[in-house]
PDB file of C-alpha atoms in Angstrom:
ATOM      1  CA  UNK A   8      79.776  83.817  89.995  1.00  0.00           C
ATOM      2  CA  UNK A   9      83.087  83.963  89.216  1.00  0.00           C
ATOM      3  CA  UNK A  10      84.002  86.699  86.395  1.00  0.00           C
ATOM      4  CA  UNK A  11      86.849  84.072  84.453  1.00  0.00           C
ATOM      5  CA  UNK A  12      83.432  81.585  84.117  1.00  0.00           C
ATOM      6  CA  UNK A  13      81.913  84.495  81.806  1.00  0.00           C
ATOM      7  CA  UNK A  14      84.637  84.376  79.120  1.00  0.00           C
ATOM      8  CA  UNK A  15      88.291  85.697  79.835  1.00  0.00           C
ATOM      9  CA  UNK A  16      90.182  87.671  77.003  1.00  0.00           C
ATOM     10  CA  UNK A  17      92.867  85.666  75.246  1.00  0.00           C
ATOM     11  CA  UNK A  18      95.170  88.476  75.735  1.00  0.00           C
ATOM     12  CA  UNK A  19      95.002  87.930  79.503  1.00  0.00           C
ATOM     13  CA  UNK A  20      98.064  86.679  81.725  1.00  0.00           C
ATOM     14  CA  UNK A  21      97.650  82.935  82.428  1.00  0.00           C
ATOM     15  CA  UNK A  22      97.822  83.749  86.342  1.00  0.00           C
ATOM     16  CA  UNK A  23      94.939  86.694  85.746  1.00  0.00           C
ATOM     17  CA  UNK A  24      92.822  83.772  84.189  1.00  0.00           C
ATOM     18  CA  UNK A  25      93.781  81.752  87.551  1.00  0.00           C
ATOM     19  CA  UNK A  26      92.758  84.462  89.861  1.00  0.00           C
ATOM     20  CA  UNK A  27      89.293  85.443  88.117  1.00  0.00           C
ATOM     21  CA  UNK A  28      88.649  81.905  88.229  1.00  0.00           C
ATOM     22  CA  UNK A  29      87.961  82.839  92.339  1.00  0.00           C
ATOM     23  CA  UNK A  30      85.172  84.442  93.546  1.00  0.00           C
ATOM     24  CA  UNK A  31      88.135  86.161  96.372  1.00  0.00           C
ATOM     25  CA  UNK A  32      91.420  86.219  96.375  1.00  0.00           C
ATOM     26  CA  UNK A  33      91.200  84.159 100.257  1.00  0.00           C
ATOM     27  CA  UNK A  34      89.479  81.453  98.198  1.00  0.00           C
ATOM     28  CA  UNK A  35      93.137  80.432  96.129  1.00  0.00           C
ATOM     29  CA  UNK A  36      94.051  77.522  97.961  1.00  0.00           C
ATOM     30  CA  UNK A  37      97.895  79.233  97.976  1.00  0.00           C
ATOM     31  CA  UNK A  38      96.170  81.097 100.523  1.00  0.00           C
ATOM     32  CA  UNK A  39      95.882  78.659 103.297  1.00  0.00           C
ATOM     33  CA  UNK A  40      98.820  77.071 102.833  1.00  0.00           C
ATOM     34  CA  UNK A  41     101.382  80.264 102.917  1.00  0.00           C
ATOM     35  CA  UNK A  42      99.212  80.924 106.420  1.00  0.00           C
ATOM     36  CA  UNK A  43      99.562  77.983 107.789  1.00  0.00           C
ATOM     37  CA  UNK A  44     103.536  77.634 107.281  1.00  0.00           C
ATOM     38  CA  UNK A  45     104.012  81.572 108.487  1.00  0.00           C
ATOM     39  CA  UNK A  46     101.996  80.070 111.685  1.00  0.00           C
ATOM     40  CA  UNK A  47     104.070  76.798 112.007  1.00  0.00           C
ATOM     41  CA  UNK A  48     107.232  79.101 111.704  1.00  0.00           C
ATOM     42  CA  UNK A  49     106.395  81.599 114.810  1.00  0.00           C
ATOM     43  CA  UNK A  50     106.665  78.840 117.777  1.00  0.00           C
ATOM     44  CA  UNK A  51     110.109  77.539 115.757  1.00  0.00           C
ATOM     45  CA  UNK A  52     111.574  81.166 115.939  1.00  0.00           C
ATOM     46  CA  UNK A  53     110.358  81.646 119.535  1.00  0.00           C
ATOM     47  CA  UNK A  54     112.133  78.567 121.095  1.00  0.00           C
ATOM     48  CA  UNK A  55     115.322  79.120 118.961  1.00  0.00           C
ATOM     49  CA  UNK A  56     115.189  82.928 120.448  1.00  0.00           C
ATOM     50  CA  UNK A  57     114.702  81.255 124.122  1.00  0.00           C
ATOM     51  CA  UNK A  58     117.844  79.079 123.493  1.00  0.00           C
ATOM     52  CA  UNK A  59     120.074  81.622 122.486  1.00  0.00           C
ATOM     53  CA  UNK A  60     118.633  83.699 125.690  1.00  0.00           C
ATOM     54  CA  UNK A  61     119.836  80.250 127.513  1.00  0.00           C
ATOM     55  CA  UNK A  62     122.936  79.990 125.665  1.00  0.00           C
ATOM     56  CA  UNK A  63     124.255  82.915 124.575  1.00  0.00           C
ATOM     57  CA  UNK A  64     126.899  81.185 122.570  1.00  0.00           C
ATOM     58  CA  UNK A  65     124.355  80.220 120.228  1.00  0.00           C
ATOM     59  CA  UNK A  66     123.845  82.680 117.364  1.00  0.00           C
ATOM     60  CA  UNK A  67     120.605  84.504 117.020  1.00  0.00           C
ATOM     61  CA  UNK A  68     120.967  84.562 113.214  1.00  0.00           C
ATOM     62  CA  UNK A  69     118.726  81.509 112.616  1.00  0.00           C
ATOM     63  CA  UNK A  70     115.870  82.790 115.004  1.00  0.00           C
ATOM     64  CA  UNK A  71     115.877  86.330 113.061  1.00  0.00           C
ATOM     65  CA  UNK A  72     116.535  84.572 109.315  1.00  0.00           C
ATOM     66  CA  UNK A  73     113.010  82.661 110.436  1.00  0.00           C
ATOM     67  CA  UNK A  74     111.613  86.436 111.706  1.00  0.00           C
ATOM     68  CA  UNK A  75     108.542  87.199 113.409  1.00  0.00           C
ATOM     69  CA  UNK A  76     105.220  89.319 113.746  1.00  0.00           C
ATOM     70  CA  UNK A  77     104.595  92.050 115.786  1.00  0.00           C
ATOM     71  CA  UNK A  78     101.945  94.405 116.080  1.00  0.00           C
ATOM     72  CA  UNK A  79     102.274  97.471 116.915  1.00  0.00           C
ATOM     73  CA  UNK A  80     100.089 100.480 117.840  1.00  0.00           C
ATOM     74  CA  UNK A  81     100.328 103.249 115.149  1.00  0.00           C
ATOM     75  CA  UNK A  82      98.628 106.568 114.897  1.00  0.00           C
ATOM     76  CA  UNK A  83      96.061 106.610 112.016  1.00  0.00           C
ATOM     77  CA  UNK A  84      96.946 109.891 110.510  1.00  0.00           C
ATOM     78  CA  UNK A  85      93.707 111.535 112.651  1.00  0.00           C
ATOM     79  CA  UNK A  86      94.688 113.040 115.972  1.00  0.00           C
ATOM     80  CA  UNK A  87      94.263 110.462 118.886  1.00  0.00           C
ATOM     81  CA  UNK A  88      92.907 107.677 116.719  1.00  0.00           C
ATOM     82  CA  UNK A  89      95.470 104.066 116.872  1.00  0.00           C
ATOM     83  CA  UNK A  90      95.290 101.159 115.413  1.00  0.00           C
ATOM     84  CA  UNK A  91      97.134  98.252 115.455  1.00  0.00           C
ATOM     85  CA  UNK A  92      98.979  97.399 112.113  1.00  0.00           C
ATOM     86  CA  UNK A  93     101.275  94.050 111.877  1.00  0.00           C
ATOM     87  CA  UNK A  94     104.866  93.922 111.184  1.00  0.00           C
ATOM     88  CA  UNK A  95     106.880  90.926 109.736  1.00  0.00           C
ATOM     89  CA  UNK A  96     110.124  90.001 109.169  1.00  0.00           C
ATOM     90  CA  UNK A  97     112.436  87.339 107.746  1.00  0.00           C
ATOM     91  CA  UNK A  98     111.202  84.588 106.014  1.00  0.00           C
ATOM     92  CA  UNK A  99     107.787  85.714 107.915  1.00  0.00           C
ATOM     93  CA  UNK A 100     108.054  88.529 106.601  1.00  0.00           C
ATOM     94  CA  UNK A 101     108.247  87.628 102.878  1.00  0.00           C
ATOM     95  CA  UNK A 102     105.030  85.135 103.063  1.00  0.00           C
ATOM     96  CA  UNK A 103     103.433  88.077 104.700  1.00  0.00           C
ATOM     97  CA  UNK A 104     104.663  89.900 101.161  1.00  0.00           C
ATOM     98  CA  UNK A 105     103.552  87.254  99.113  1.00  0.00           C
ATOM     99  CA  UNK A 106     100.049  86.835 100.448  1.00  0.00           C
ATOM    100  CA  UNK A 107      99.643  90.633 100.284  1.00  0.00           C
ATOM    101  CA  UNK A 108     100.865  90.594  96.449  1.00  0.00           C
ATOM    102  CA  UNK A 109      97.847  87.839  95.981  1.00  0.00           C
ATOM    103  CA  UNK A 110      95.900  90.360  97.056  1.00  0.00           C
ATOM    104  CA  UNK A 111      97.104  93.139  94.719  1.00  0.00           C
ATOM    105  CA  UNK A 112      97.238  90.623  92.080  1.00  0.00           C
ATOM    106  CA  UNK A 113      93.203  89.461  92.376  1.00  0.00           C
ATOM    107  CA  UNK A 114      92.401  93.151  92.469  1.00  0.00           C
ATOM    108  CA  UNK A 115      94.479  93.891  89.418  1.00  0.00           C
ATOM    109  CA  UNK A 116      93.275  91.175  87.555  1.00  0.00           C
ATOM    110  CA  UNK A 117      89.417  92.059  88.411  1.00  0.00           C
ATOM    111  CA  UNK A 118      90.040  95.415  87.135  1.00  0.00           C
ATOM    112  CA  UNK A 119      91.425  94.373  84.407  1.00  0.00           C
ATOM    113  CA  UNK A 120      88.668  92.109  83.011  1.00  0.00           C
ATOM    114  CA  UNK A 121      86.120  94.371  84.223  1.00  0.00           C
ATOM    115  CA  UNK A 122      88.294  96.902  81.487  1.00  0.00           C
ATOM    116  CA  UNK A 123      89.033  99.413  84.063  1.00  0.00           C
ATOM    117  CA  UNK A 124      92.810 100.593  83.764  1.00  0.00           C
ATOM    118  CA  UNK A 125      94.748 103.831  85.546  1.00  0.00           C
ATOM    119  CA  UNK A 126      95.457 104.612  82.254  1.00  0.00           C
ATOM    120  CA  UNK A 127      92.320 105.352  80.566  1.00  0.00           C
ATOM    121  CA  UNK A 128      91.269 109.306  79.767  1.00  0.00           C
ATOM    122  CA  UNK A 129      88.951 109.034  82.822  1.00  0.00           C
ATOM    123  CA  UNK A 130      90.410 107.573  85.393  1.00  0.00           C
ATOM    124  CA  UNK A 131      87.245 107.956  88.056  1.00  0.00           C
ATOM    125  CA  UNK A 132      85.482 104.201  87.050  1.00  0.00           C
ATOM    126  CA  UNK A 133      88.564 102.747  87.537  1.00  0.00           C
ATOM    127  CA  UNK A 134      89.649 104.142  90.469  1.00  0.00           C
ATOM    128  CA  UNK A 135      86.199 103.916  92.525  1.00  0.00           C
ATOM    129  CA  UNK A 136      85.939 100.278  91.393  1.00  0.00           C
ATOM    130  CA  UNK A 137      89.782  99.921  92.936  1.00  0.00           C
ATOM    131  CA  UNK A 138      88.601 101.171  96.410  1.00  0.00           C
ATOM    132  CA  UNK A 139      85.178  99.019  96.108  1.00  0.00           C
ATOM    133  CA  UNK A 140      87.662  96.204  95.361  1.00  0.00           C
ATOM    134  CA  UNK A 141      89.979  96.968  98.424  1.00  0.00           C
ATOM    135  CA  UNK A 142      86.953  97.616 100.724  1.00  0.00           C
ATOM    136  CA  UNK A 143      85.801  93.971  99.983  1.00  0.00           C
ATOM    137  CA  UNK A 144      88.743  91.961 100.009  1.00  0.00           C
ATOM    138  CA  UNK A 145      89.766  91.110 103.038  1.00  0.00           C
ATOM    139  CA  UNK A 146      93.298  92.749 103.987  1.00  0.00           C
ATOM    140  CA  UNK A 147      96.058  89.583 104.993  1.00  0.00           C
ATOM    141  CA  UNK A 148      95.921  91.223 108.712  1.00  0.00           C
ATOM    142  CA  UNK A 149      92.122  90.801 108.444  1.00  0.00           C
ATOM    143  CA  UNK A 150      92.695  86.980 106.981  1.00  0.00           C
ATOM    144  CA  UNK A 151      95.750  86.613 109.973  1.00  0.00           C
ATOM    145  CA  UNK A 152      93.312  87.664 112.911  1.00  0.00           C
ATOM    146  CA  UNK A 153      90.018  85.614 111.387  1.00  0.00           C
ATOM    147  CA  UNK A 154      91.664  82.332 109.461  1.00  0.00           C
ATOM    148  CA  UNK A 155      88.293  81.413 108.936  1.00  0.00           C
ATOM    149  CA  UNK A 156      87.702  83.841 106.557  1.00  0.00           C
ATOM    150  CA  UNK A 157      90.017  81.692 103.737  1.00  0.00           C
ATOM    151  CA  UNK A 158      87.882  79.624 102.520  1.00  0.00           C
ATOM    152  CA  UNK A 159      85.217  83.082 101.534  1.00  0.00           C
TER     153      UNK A 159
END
């Protein structure tokens, strides 16, 4: 059950009250949408960056204003162990941004009216319940390679 269905403090930020109001912060229907137009913007940025291959006389300023994703293999911080960790630009780039400050925002707001803040004298509730909170919601690469996992 949602926590904002159990009684959200008046002294809460209108868009906290939105996000409690979800059970995940994949479930905002913001979500979908800002994945779906990063998606529809890829193949657009592709065949401008094929016609200015074509025609070099046309500038390659619209194709990297639109941006794109790459992933790329990084190093995990433990010897021999890679991953592979997205990277956006351009307009790409910024939903990517965007969808990942949903994310921060649903976790902030959960701590919040669960009472837990960085600030208290004992900062060990809040901080395992941050890293409970970031272990269950799905990371925006996670939600990028599954799209299914939106409507959680």
């Amino acid at each position: 059950m949602p926590p904002a269905v159990l009684q959200p403090s008046p002294d809460l930020h209108p868009e906290s009250v939105r996000l409690l109001a979800i059970d995940c912060w994949t479930g905002d229907p913001a979500v979908a949408a800002l994945i779906d137009a990063a998606r529809a913007l890829i193949p657009i940025a592709e065949r401008l960056r094929d016609l200015c291959t074509r025609r070099p006389s046309v500038d390659h300023l619209i194709a990297d204003e639109i941006g794109l994703l790459v992933w790329e293999t990084i190093e995990t911080g433990r010897v021999n162990v890679w991953q592979r960790e997205p990277r956006a630009s351009g307009v790409i780039g910024a939903i990517w941004t965007e969808l990942e400050s949903l994310r921060t925002r649903w976790i902030a707001a959960r701590l919040q009216f669960e009472g837990l803040s960085p600030a208290a004298q004992d900062i060990g509730p809040w901080y395992d319940r941050l890293q409970a909170l970031e272990e269950e919601a799905p990371t925006v690469a996670m939600l990028w390679r599954s799209p299914e996992r939106a409507a959680v």
